[in-house]
PDB file of C-alpha atoms (C1' of nucleotides) in Angstrom:
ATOM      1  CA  UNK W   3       0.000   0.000   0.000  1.00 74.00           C
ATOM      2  CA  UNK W   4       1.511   2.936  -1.305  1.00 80.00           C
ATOM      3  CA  UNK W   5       1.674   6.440   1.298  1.00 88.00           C
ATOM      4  CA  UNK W   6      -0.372   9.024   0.448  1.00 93.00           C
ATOM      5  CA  UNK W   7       2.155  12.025   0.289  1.00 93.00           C
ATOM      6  CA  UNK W   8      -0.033  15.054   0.394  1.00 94.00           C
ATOM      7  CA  UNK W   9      -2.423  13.717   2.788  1.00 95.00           C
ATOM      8  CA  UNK W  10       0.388  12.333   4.729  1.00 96.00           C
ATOM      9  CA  UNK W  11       1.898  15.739   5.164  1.00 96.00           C
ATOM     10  CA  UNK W  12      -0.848  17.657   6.274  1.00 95.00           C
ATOM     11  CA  UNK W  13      -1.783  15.014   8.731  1.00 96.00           C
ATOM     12  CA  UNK W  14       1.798  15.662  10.403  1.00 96.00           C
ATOM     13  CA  UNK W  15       1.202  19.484  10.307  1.00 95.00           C
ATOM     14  CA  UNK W  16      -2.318  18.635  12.090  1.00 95.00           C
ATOM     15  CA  UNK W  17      -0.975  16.632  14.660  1.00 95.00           C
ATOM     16  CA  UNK W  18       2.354  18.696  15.627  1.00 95.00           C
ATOM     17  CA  UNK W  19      -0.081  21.850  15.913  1.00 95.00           C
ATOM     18  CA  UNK W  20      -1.826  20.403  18.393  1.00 93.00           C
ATOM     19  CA  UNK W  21       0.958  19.847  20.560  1.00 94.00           C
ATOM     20  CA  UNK W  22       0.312  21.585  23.782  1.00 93.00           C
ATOM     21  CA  UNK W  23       2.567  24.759  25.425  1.00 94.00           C
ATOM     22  CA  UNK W  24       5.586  22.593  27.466  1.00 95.00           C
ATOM     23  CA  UNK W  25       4.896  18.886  25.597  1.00 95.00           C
ATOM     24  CA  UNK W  26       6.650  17.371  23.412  1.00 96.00           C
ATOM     25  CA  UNK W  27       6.117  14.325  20.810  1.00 96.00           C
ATOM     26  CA  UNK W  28       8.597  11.418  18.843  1.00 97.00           C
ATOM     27  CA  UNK W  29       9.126  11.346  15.176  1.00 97.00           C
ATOM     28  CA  UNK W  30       8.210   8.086  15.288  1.00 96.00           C
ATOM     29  CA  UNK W  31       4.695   8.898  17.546  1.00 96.00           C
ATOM     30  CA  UNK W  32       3.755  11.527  14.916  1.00 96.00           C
ATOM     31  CA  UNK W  33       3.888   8.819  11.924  1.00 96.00           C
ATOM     32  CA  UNK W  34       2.178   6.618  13.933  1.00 95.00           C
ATOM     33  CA  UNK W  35      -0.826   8.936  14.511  1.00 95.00           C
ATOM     34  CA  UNK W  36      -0.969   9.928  11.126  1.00 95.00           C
ATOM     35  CA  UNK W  37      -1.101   6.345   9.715  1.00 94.00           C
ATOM     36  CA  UNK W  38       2.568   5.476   8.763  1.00 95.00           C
ATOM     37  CA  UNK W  39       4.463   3.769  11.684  1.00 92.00           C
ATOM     38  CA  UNK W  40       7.404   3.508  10.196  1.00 94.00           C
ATOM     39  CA  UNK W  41       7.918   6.918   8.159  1.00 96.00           C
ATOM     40  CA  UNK W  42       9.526   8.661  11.338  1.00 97.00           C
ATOM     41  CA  UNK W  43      12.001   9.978   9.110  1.00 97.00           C
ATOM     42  CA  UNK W  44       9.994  11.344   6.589  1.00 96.00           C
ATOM     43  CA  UNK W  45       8.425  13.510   9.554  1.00 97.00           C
ATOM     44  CA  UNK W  46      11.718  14.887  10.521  1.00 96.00           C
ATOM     45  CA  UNK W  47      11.915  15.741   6.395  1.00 95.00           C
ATOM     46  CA  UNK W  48       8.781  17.219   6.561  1.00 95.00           C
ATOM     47  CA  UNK W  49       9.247  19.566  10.069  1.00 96.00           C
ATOM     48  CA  UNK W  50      12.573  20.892   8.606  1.00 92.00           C
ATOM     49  CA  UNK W  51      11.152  22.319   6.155  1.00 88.00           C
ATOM     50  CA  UNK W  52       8.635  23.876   8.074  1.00 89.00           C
ATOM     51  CA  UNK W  53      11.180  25.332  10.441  1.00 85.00           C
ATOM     52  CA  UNK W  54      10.341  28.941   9.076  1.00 77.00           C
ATOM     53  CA  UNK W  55       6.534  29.187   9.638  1.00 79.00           C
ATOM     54  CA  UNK W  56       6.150  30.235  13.041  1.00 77.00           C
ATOM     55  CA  UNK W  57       2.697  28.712  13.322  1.00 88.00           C
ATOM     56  CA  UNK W  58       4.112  25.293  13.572  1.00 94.00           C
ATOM     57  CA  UNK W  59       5.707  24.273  17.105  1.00 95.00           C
ATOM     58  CA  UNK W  60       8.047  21.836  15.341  1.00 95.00           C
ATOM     59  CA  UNK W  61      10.124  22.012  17.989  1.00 95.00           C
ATOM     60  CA  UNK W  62       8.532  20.262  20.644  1.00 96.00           C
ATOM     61  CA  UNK W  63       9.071  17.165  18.462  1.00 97.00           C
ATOM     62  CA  UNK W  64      12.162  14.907  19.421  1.00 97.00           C
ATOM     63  CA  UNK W  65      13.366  11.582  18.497  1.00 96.00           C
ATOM     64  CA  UNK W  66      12.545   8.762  21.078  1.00 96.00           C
ATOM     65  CA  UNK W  67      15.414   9.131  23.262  1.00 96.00           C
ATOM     66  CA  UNK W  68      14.433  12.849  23.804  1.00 96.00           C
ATOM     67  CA  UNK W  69      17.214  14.444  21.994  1.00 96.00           C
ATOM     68  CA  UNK W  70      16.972  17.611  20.463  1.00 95.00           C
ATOM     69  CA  UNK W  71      17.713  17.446  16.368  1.00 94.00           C
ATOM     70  CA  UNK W  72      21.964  18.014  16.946  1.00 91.00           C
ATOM     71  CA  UNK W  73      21.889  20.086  13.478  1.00 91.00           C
ATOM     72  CA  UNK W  74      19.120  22.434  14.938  1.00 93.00           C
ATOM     73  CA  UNK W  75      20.391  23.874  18.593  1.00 92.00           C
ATOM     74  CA  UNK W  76      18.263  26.865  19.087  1.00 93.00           C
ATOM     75  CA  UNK W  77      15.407  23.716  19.456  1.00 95.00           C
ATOM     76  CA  UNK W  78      16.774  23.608  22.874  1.00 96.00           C
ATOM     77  CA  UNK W  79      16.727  26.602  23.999  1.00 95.00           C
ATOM     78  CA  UNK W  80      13.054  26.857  22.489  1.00 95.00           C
ATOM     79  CA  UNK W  81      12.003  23.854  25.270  1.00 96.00           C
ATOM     80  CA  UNK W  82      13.752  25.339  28.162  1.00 96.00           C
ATOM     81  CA  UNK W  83      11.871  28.520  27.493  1.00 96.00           C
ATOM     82  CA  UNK W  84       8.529  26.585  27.712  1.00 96.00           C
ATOM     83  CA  UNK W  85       9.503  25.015  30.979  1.00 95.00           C
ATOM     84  CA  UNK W  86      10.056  21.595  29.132  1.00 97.00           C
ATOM     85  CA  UNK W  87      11.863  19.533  32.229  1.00 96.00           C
ATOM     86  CA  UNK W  88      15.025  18.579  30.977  1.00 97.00           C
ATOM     87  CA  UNK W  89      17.920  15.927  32.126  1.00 96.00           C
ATOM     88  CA  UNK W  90      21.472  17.100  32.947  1.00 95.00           C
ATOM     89  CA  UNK W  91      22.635  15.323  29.949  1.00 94.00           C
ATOM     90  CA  UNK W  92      20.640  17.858  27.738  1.00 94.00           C
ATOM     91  CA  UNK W  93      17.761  15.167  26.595  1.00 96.00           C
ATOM     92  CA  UNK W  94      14.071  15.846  27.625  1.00 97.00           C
ATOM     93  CA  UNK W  95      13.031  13.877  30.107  1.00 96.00           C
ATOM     94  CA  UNK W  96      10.403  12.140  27.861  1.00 95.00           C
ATOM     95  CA  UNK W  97       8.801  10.734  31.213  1.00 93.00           C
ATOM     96  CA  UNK W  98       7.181  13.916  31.602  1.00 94.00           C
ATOM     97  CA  UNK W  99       6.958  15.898  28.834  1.00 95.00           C
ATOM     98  CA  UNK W 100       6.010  13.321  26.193  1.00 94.00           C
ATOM     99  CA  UNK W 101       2.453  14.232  25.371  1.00 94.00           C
ATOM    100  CA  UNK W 102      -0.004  11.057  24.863  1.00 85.00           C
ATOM    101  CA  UNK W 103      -3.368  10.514  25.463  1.00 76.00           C
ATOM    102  CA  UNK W 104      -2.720  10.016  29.389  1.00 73.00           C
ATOM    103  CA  UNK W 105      -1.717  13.677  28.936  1.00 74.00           C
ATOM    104  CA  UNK W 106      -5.000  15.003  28.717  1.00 69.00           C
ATOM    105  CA  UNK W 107      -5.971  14.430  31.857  1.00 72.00           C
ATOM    106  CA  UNK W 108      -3.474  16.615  33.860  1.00 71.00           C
ATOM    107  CA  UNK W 109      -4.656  19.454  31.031  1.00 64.00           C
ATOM    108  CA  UNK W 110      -8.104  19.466  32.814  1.00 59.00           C
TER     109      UNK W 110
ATOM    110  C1'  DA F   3      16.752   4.479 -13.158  1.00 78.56           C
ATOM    111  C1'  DG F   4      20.333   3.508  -9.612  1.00 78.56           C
ATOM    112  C1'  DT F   5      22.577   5.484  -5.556  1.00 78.56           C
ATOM    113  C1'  DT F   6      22.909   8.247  -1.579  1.00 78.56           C
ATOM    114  C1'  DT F   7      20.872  10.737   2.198  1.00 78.56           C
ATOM    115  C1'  DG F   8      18.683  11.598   6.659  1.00 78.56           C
ATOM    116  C1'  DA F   9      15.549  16.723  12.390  1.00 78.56           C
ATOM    117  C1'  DC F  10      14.544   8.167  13.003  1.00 78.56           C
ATOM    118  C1'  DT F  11      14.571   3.799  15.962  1.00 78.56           C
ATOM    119  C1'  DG F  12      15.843   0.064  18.802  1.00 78.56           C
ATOM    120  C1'  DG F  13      19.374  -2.768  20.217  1.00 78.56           C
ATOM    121  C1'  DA F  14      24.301  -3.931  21.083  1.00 78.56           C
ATOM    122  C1'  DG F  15      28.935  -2.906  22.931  1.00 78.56           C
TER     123       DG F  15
ATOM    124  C1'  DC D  29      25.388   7.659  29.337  1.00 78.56           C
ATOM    125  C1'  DC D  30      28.122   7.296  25.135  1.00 78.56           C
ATOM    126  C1'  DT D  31      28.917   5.662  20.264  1.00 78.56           C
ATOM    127  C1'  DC D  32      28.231   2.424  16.597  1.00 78.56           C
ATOM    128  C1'  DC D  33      25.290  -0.507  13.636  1.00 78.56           C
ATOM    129  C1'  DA D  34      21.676  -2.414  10.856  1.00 78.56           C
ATOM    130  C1'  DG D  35      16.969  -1.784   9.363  1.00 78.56           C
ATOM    131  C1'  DC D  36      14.008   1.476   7.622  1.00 78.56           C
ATOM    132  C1'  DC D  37      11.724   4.149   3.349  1.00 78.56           C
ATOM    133  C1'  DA D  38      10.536   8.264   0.633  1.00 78.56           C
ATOM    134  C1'  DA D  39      13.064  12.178  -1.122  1.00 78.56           C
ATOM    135  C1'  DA D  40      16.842  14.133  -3.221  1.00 78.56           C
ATOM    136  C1'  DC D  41      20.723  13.678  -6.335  1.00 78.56           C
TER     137       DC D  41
END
DNA sequence: AGTTTGACTGGAG
DNA sequence: CCTCCAGCCAAAC
């Protein structure tokens, strides 16, 4: 079954918007939710080209060991200014920023 | 049309 | 915790 590009991209702009202020989501979680499991790296594709519109928050999405994209290091600094809880080795601590469905609850 | 690339991932050392 | 490696798959070259 072949991926449906277009539909695949705006999917991944859906889902990324929706991210909340201070959460954060995996490559791998975003092509999951928009119907491609194993695409993670086309997601990262996708988000850096988006980098310049400021409407997207594609930087609260890390890869699954909660580092920041080493190419892109103002990312970083982008977290720490939304209070994104961070470990002293400089990953997120995914434990409590990852945003899932479990998430929703503490939003109420 | 064939090869290389990568903002990925999970596992091994 | 770190780096390295193989598997991954569409996009870019």
């Amino acid at each position: 079954m072949p991926i449906d590009t277009a539909r695949f991209r705006q999917d991944v702009y859906s889902i990324v918007a929706a991210v909340p202020y201070g959460r954060v989501l995996t490559y791998g979680q975003v092509a999951l939710l928009a119907g491609y499991p194993n695409h993670s790296r086309l997601v990262g594709r996708l988000l850096c080209g988006a980098t310049a519109s400021a409407q997207l928050p594609c930087h609260r999405v890390v890869n699954a060991q909660g580092r920041p994209a080493p190419v892109w290091q103002e990312q970083r600094l982008l977290l720490e200014a939304e209070g994104v809880p961070f470990k002293p080795n400089g990953s997120v601590d995914m434990h409590l920023a990852q945003w899932n469905y479990l998430s929703l609850l503490d939003l109420a």
